[in-house]
């Protein structure tokens, strides 16, 4: 069968790579893809600039099903459009995707369904927001309501920073309409984990646990980014915590969306803060796989991803099971000069190591120019490797990183440090 993946980042490269390994799959089209998907065996890039083009392509090419990577097309209703055309697609409708596209919707939904999350208040008026901040003080978190590609959250340790964020979002409209409303929420301390499941609207199948590193610099310092690396499994997610998150977060979310008439089919990602006493709280929901979490997760998935997604599309996920490589996977992101503020494009990339069974370089912001691979985005590559221990996976990933050259490349030297700190490995 022929499949279509929508998106062009590292997450989509990993999804397409994994789907192409299915014996039942002849070709995976990726729209638009990147230089990495362009050379992947069994994968073909296609330029489909609108939802109409995508629907048309899926129909005329006889695409068996489509998988959506990023949040923007989901929020724009790509799933609704495919379904209306009678085409099979895996992802939530625009209504269900509000769990990510509106922080206010997500917070009120969690309150309605007793899902643990930080206390919050919502503001459209700067004066009211400033008064509220003066009352609660710092530390405090200010979030733009809408989709802001990782730029919409300010964790303020000083209340002046929170006031400044309110002014930037509500008055200066630095994020446009996405910041026309803000959610101010209580600060949560602890360790973060990414908890990702597949759902068919009713049943759920948990993926392997993972954790990403959001800050630009070693030691979790510097500005927030989309994620500078990730690893799987995340030792913080013990079997007991896993059971608790399914019971307190995932099941109520899936049941709640179904009860509200907007069942969630797709990948559901809960960004969790695990308090020192082990209590999980939801920082955010994403209605898609995480990037770069997907890259290590796909390296560890032994089951056929096409089978799992088909089971979910058909509403048979309760009968599906996923098998995982017991090894550790570590993915190190190489970012462009100037990332995250103003990434530079067009730097030539050399030294890309050929794939092995245990290591794969997933491309994100790359393009082919006159036959050469060049940088074309903030996060450029994610070098992902398997190892028997966290350390051996790190060594294999970093050996790949060291071989790759492009001007101004930035990467963290400590991806996976929380896992090595925690286990005997
Ligand atoms: P979000 O996009 O909502 O996940 O926020 C981005 C990052 O900000 C998270 O990964 C956390 O590191 C941090 N963050 C968000 N909300 C909170 C909170 N209530 N308390 C502490 N840190 C937070
Ligand atoms: N790595 C975090 C995200 O995909 O939102």
Coordinates of C-alpha atoms and ligand atoms in Angstrom, one line a residue:
X1 CA 0.0 0.0 0.0
X2 CA 0.9 3.7 -0.4
X3 CA 0.9 6.1 2.5
X4 CA 1.1 9.8 2.9
X5 CA 2.8 11.7 5.8
X6 CA 2.1 15.4 6.2
X7 CA 4.9 17.5 7.5
X8 CA 8.6 18.1 6.9
X9 CA 10.5 17.9 10.2
X10 CA 12.5 15.3 12.2
X11 CA 9.3 13.8 13.6
X12 CA 7.9 13.2 10.1
X13 CA 11.3 11.8 8.9
X14 CA 11.1 9.2 11.8
X15 CA 7.5 8.4 11.1
X16 CA 8.1 7.9 7.4
X17 CA 11.3 5.9 8.0
X18 CA 9.4 3.6 10.3
X19 CA 6.4 3.2 8.0
X20 CA 8.6 2.4 5.0
X21 CA 10.0 -0.6 6.9
X22 CA 6.6 -2.2 7.0
X23 CA 6.6 -5.2 4.5
X24 CA 3.0 -4.1 3.5
X25 CA 4.1 -0.6 2.5
X26 CA 5.4 0.1 -1.1
X27 CA 5.8 3.8 -0.8
X28 CA 5.6 6.5 1.8
X29 CA 5.0 10.0 0.3
X30 CA 6.0 12.9 2.6
X31 CA 4.6 16.4 2.0
X32 CA 6.8 18.4 1.9
X33 CA 9.5 16.3 3.6
X34 CA 13.1 17.4 3.7
X35 CA 16.5 16.4 2.3
X36 CA 16.6 13.3 4.6
X37 CA 13.2 11.9 3.6
X38 CA 14.2 12.7 0.0
X39 CA 16.9 10.0 0.1
X40 CA 15.2 7.5 2.4
X41 CA 14.6 4.1 0.8
X42 CA 10.9 3.7 0.0
X43 CA 10.1 7.4 0.8
X44 CA 9.3 10.1 -1.8
X45 CA 8.8 13.8 -1.2
X46 CA 5.8 15.6 -2.7
X47 CA 4.9 19.2 -2.8
X48 CA 1.3 19.6 -1.7
X49 CA 0.9 23.2 -0.5
X50 CA -2.7 23.1 0.7
X51 CA -5.2 20.7 2.3
X52 CA -7.1 20.6 -1.0
X53 CA -3.9 19.5 -2.8
X54 CA -3.4 16.8 -0.1
X55 CA -6.9 15.5 -0.3
X56 CA -6.7 15.5 -4.1
X57 CA -3.3 13.6 -4.1
X58 CA -4.6 11.0 -1.6
X59 CA -7.6 10.3 -3.7
X60 CA -5.9 10.2 -7.1
X61 CA -2.9 8.2 -5.9
X62 CA -5.0 5.7 -3.9
X63 CA -3.3 6.4 -0.6
X64 CA -4.3 3.8 1.9
X65 CA -4.1 6.2 4.8
X66 CA -2.5 9.5 5.8
X67 CA -0.6 10.4 9.0
X68 CA -0.4 14.0 10.1
X69 CA 2.8 15.1 12.0
X70 CA 2.5 18.8 13.0
X71 CA -0.2 20.6 15.0
X72 CA -0.9 23.4 12.5
X73 CA -2.7 21.3 9.8
X74 CA -4.6 19.5 12.5
X75 CA -5.8 22.8 14.0
X76 CA -6.7 23.9 10.4
X77 CA -9.0 20.9 10.0
X78 CA -7.0 18.5 7.7
X79 CA -8.6 15.5 9.3
X80 CA -12.1 16.9 8.9
X81 CA -11.4 17.6 5.2
X82 CA -10.0 14.1 4.6
X83 CA -12.9 12.4 6.4
X84 CA -15.4 14.6 4.5
X85 CA -13.8 13.2 1.3
X86 CA -14.1 9.6 2.5
X87 CA -10.3 9.3 3.0
X88 CA -8.6 7.5 5.8
X89 CA -6.4 9.6 8.0
X90 CA -4.9 9.3 11.5
X91 CA -5.1 12.4 13.7
X92 CA -7.7 14.4 15.7
X93 CA -10.4 16.7 14.2
X94 CA -10.0 20.4 14.6
X95 CA -12.4 20.3 17.5
X96 CA -10.5 17.6 19.3
X97 CA -7.2 19.3 18.5
X98 CA -8.3 22.4 20.6
X99 CA -6.7 20.5 23.4
X100 CA -3.4 21.9 21.9
X101 CA -4.6 24.9 19.9
X102 CA -6.2 26.6 22.8
X103 CA -4.5 26.6 26.2
X104 CA -7.7 28.0 27.7
X105 CA -9.8 25.1 26.3
X106 CA -7.2 22.6 27.6
X107 CA -7.2 24.1 31.1
X108 CA -11.0 24.3 31.4
X109 CA -11.3 20.8 29.9
X110 CA -8.9 19.5 32.6
X111 CA -10.9 21.2 35.3
X112 CA -14.2 19.7 34.0
X113 CA -12.7 16.2 33.9
X114 CA -10.6 16.4 37.2
X115 CA -7.3 16.0 35.4
X116 CA -4.4 17.2 37.6
X117 CA -2.9 20.5 36.4
X118 CA -1.7 23.8 37.9
X119 CA -4.3 26.4 39.0
X120 CA -4.9 29.1 36.5
X121 CA -6.7 32.3 35.4
X122 CA -7.4 33.7 31.9
X123 CA -7.1 37.3 30.7
X124 CA -7.8 39.4 27.7
X125 CA -7.2 42.7 29.5
X126 CA -3.7 43.7 30.4
X127 CA -4.8 45.7 33.5
X128 CA -6.6 42.7 35.0
X129 CA -3.7 40.4 34.2
X130 CA -1.2 42.8 35.9
X131 CA -3.4 43.1 39.0
X132 CA -3.6 39.3 39.2
X133 CA 0.1 39.0 38.9
X134 CA 0.6 41.5 41.8
X135 CA -1.7 39.4 43.9
X136 CA 0.0 36.0 43.2
X137 CA 3.6 37.0 42.8
X138 CA 6.4 34.8 41.4
X139 CA 7.4 32.2 40.4
X140 CA 4.5 32.2 37.9
X141 CA 4.0 31.1 34.3
X142 CA 2.5 33.2 31.5
X143 CA 1.2 31.4 28.4
X144 CA -0.2 32.7 25.2
X145 CA -3.6 31.0 24.5
X146 CA -2.9 30.0 20.9
X147 CA -0.3 28.0 18.9
X148 CA 3.0 29.8 19.2
X149 CA 5.6 27.1 18.1
X150 CA 7.2 27.0 21.6
X151 CA 7.5 30.8 21.9
X152 CA 4.3 31.3 23.9
X153 CA 5.4 30.2 27.4
X154 CA 7.3 32.4 29.9
X155 CA 8.3 30.8 33.2
X156 CA 9.0 33.8 35.4
X157 CA 11.0 33.6 38.5
X158 CA 10.7 37.3 38.9
X159 CA 7.2 38.9 38.8
X160 CA 8.6 41.7 36.6
X161 CA 9.3 39.2 33.9
X162 CA 5.7 38.0 34.1
X163 CA 4.4 41.6 33.7
X164 CA 6.7 42.1 30.7
X165 CA 5.4 38.9 29.1
X166 CA 1.8 40.0 29.6
X167 CA 2.7 43.3 27.9
X168 CA 4.5 41.5 25.0
X169 CA 1.6 39.1 24.4
X170 CA -1.5 41.3 25.1
X171 CA -0.3 44.8 24.3
X172 CA 2.6 44.4 21.8
X173 CA 0.9 41.4 20.2
X174 CA 4.4 39.9 19.7
X175 CA 2.6 36.6 18.8
X176 CA -0.3 38.1 16.9
X177 CA -3.7 36.6 17.5
X178 CA -2.2 33.6 19.4
X179 CA -1.3 36.0 22.2
X180 CA -4.5 38.0 22.3
X181 CA -5.5 36.0 25.4
X182 CA -3.2 34.7 28.1
X183 CA -3.4 31.9 30.6
X184 CA -1.5 32.6 33.9
X185 CA -0.8 29.5 35.8
X186 CA 0.9 28.3 39.0
X187 CA 4.5 27.3 38.8
X188 CA 5.1 23.5 39.2
X189 CA 8.4 22.1 40.4
X190 CA 9.7 18.7 39.5
X191 CA 10.9 16.6 36.6
X192 CA 9.3 16.7 33.2
X193 CA 8.3 13.6 31.1
X194 CA 6.6 13.2 27.8
X195 CA 3.8 10.6 27.9
X196 CA 2.4 9.8 24.5
X197 CA -0.4 7.4 23.5
X198 CA -2.2 6.4 20.4
X199 CA -6.0 6.5 20.6
X200 CA -8.8 5.4 18.3
X201 CA -11.3 7.7 20.2
X202 CA -12.1 5.0 22.8
X203 CA -9.2 2.7 23.4
X204 CA -5.6 3.8 24.0
X205 CA -2.2 2.3 23.5
X206 CA 0.7 3.9 25.4
X207 CA 4.0 4.4 23.5
X208 CA 7.4 4.0 25.2
X209 CA 8.1 6.8 27.7
X210 CA 10.5 9.6 26.7
X211 CA 11.9 12.9 27.9
X212 CA 13.1 15.8 25.9
X213 CA 15.6 18.6 26.8
X214 CA 13.9 21.9 26.1
X215 CA 16.6 24.4 27.0
X216 CA 19.3 25.4 24.5
X217 CA 22.3 24.9 26.7
X218 CA 23.9 22.2 28.7
X219 CA 22.7 21.8 32.3
X220 CA 19.2 22.9 31.2
X221 CA 20.2 26.6 30.9
X222 CA 19.5 29.1 28.3
X223 CA 16.3 29.9 26.3
X224 CA 13.5 27.4 25.7
X225 CA 13.5 25.6 22.3
X226 CA 11.4 23.1 20.5
X227 CA 13.7 20.5 22.0
X228 CA 17.4 19.9 21.8
X229 CA 17.3 16.2 22.2
X230 CA 15.4 13.3 23.7
X231 CA 15.8 9.8 25.0
X232 CA 13.6 6.8 25.7
X233 CA 12.8 5.2 28.1
X234 CA 12.5 8.0 30.7
X235 CA 13.4 6.3 34.0
X236 CA 11.2 8.9 35.9
X237 CA 8.2 7.1 34.4
X238 CA 8.2 4.0 36.7
X239 CA 5.5 1.3 36.2
X240 CA 3.6 2.7 39.1
X241 CA 3.7 6.2 37.7
X242 CA 2.7 4.9 34.2
X243 CA -0.4 3.3 35.7
X244 CA -1.2 6.4 37.6
X245 CA -0.9 8.7 34.5
X246 CA -3.1 6.3 32.5
X247 CA -5.7 6.4 35.3
X248 CA -5.6 10.1 36.2
X249 CA -4.7 11.8 32.9
X250 CA -5.1 9.7 29.7
X251 CA -8.3 7.8 30.4
X252 CA -10.2 10.8 31.7
X253 CA -8.9 12.9 28.7
X254 CA -10.0 10.3 26.1
X255 CA -13.3 9.6 27.8
X256 CA -13.9 13.3 28.4
X257 CA -13.4 14.2 24.7
X258 CA -15.7 11.4 23.7
X259 CA -18.3 12.5 26.2
X260 CA -18.2 16.0 24.8
X261 CA -18.9 14.8 21.3
X262 CA -15.3 15.3 20.0
X263 CA -13.6 11.9 20.2
X264 CA -9.9 12.0 19.9
X265 CA -8.3 9.8 17.3
X266 CA -4.6 10.3 16.9
X267 CA -1.4 10.6 18.9
X268 CA -2.1 12.3 22.3
X269 CA 0.9 13.8 24.1
X270 CA 0.7 14.8 27.7
X271 CA 3.6 17.0 28.8
X272 CA 3.9 16.1 32.5
X273 CA 5.6 17.6 35.5
X274 CA 6.3 14.9 38.1
X275 CA 6.5 16.5 41.6
X276 CA 9.3 15.3 44.0
X277 CA 6.6 13.3 45.8
X278 CA 5.7 11.5 42.5
X279 CA 2.5 13.3 41.8
X280 CA 2.0 14.0 38.0
X281 CA 0.4 17.2 36.7
X282 CA -0.3 18.1 33.1
X283 CA 1.7 21.1 31.8
X284 CA 0.2 20.8 28.3
X285 CA -1.5 18.5 25.9
X286 CA -0.3 18.2 22.3
X287 CA -2.5 16.5 19.8
X288 CA 0.5 14.9 17.9
X289 CA 3.7 13.1 18.5
X290 CA 6.6 15.1 20.1
X291 CA 9.6 16.3 18.2
X292 CA 12.3 15.2 18.9
X293 CA 10.8 12.5 21.2
X294 CA 9.5 10.6 18.1
X295 CA 13.0 9.9 16.8
X296 CA 14.2 7.8 19.8
X297 CA 10.7 6.3 20.2
X298 CA 10.6 5.1 16.6
X299 CA 14.1 3.6 16.8
X300 CA 12.8 1.5 19.7
X301 CA 9.5 0.4 18.2
X302 CA 9.7 -3.2 17.0
X303 CA 6.1 -3.5 15.9
X304 CA 4.9 -2.5 12.5
X305 CA 3.7 1.2 12.8
X306 CA 1.5 0.8 9.8
X307 CA -0.4 -2.0 11.5
X308 CA -0.8 0.0 14.7
X309 CA -2.1 3.1 12.9
X310 CA -4.5 1.0 10.8
X311 CA -5.8 -0.6 14.0
X312 CA -6.4 2.9 15.4
X313 CA -8.1 4.2 12.3
X314 CA -10.4 1.1 12.3
X315 CA -11.2 1.4 16.0
X316 CA -9.5 -1.8 16.9
X317 CA -6.7 -0.4 19.1
X318 CA -8.0 -2.4 22.1
X319 CA -6.6 -5.5 20.2
X320 CA -3.3 -4.0 19.3
X321 CA 0.0 -4.4 21.2
X322 CA 3.3 -2.6 20.7
X323 CA 6.7 -4.3 21.2
X324 CA 9.7 -2.2 22.2
X325 CA 13.4 -2.7 21.9
X326 CA 14.7 -3.0 25.5
X327 CA 17.7 -0.9 24.7
X328 CA 17.9 2.9 25.3
X329 CA 17.6 5.4 22.4
X330 CA 19.2 8.8 22.6
X331 CA 18.6 11.5 20.0
X332 CA 20.8 14.6 19.8
X333 CA 19.6 17.6 17.9
X334 CA 22.0 19.7 15.9
X335 CA 20.6 23.2 15.5
X336 CA 21.5 26.0 13.1
X337 CA 23.5 29.1 13.9
X338 CA 21.2 31.6 15.5
X339 CA 18.7 29.1 16.8
X340 CA 16.2 29.7 18.4
X341 CA 15.8 33.4 17.7
X342 CA 16.9 33.7 14.1
X343 CA 18.3 30.5 12.6
X344 CA 20.5 30.9 9.6
X345 CA 19.8 28.9 6.4
X346 CA 21.9 27.7 3.6
X347 CA 25.0 26.3 5.4
X348 CA 26.4 23.2 3.7
X349 CA 26.2 20.0 5.7
X350 CA 29.0 17.4 5.3
X351 CA 30.1 14.2 7.0
X352 CA 26.6 12.7 7.4
X353 CA 27.3 9.2 8.6
X354 CA 25.5 6.4 6.7
X355 CA 22.6 4.7 8.6
X356 CA 23.3 1.5 10.5
X357 CA 20.9 -0.8 12.4
X358 CA 21.6 1.1 15.6
X359 CA 22.0 4.7 14.4
X360 CA 20.0 6.9 12.1
X361 CA 20.3 10.6 11.3
X362 CA 16.8 12.1 11.1
X363 CA 16.7 15.3 9.1
X364 CA 14.5 18.3 10.2
X365 CA 15.5 21.7 8.7
X366 CA 17.4 20.5 5.7
X367 CA 17.1 21.1 1.9
X368 CA 18.8 20.0 -1.2
X369 CA 20.5 22.8 -3.1
X370 CA 22.4 22.0 -6.3
X371 CA 22.8 18.4 -5.1
X372 CA 24.1 19.4 -1.7
X373 CA 22.4 19.1 1.7
X374 CA 22.1 22.5 3.3
X375 CA 20.5 23.9 6.5
X376 CA 17.0 25.1 6.1
X377 CA 15.5 25.6 9.5
X378 CA 16.2 25.9 13.2
X379 CA 16.6 22.3 14.2
X380 CA 18.6 20.8 11.4
X381 CA 19.3 17.1 12.4
X382 CA 18.6 14.6 15.1
X383 CA 21.3 12.0 15.4
X384 CA 19.6 9.0 17.1
X385 CA 21.2 5.9 18.4
X386 CA 20.4 2.7 20.3
X387 CA 22.6 1.3 23.1
X388 CA 22.5 -1.3 25.9
X389 CA 22.9 1.5 28.4
X390 CA 22.2 5.3 28.4
X391 CA 26.0 5.8 28.1
X392 CA 26.5 3.6 25.1
X393 CA 23.5 5.1 23.3
X394 CA 25.0 8.6 24.1
X395 CA 28.4 7.5 22.8
X396 CA 27.0 6.2 19.5
X397 CA 24.9 9.3 19.0
X398 CA 27.7 11.7 19.8
X399 CA 30.1 9.8 17.5
X400 CA 27.6 10.6 14.7
X401 CA 27.3 14.2 15.8
X402 CA 31.1 14.7 15.8
X403 CA 31.4 13.4 12.2
X404 CA 28.9 16.0 10.9
X405 CA 30.0 19.5 10.0
X406 CA 28.1 22.7 9.2
X407 CA 28.9 26.3 10.0
X408 CA 27.6 27.5 13.4
X409 CA 26.2 24.1 14.4
X410 CA 24.9 24.0 18.0
X411 CA 24.2 21.0 20.1
X412 CA 24.0 20.0 23.7
X413 CA 26.7 17.7 25.1
X414 CA 24.5 16.3 27.9
X415 CA 21.4 14.7 26.3
X416 CA 20.2 11.9 28.5
X417 CA 22.0 13.3 31.6
X418 CA 18.9 12.9 33.8
X419 CA 18.7 9.2 32.9
X420 CA 22.4 8.6 33.6
X421 CA 22.0 10.5 36.9
X422 CA 19.2 8.3 37.9
X423 CA 20.2 4.8 37.0
X424 CA 23.3 2.6 37.6
X425 CA 24.2 2.6 33.9
Ligands
LIG1 P1 4.3 24.1 27.5 O1 4.5 24.6 26.1 O2 3.1 24.5 28.1 O3 4.7 22.7 27.7 O4 5.5 24.9 28.3 C1 6.8 24.9 27.8 C2 7.7 24.6 29.0 O5 7.6 25.6 30.0 C3 7.4 23.3 29.7 O6 8.1 22.2 29.1 C4 8.0 23.5 31.1 O7 9.4 23.4 31.1 C5 7.7 25.0 31.3 N1 6.4 25.1 32.0 C6 5.2 25.2 31.5 N2 4.2 25.3 32.4 C7 4.8 25.3 33.6 C8 4.4 25.3 35.0 N3 3.1 25.5 35.3 N4 5.3 25.3 35.9 C9 6.7 25.1 35.6 N5 7.1 25.1 34.3 C10 6.2 25.1 33.3
LIG2 N1 9.4 18.2 22.2 C1 8.2 18.9 22.6 C2 7.1 19.0 21.6 O1 7.1 18.3 20.6 O2 6.2 19.7 21.8

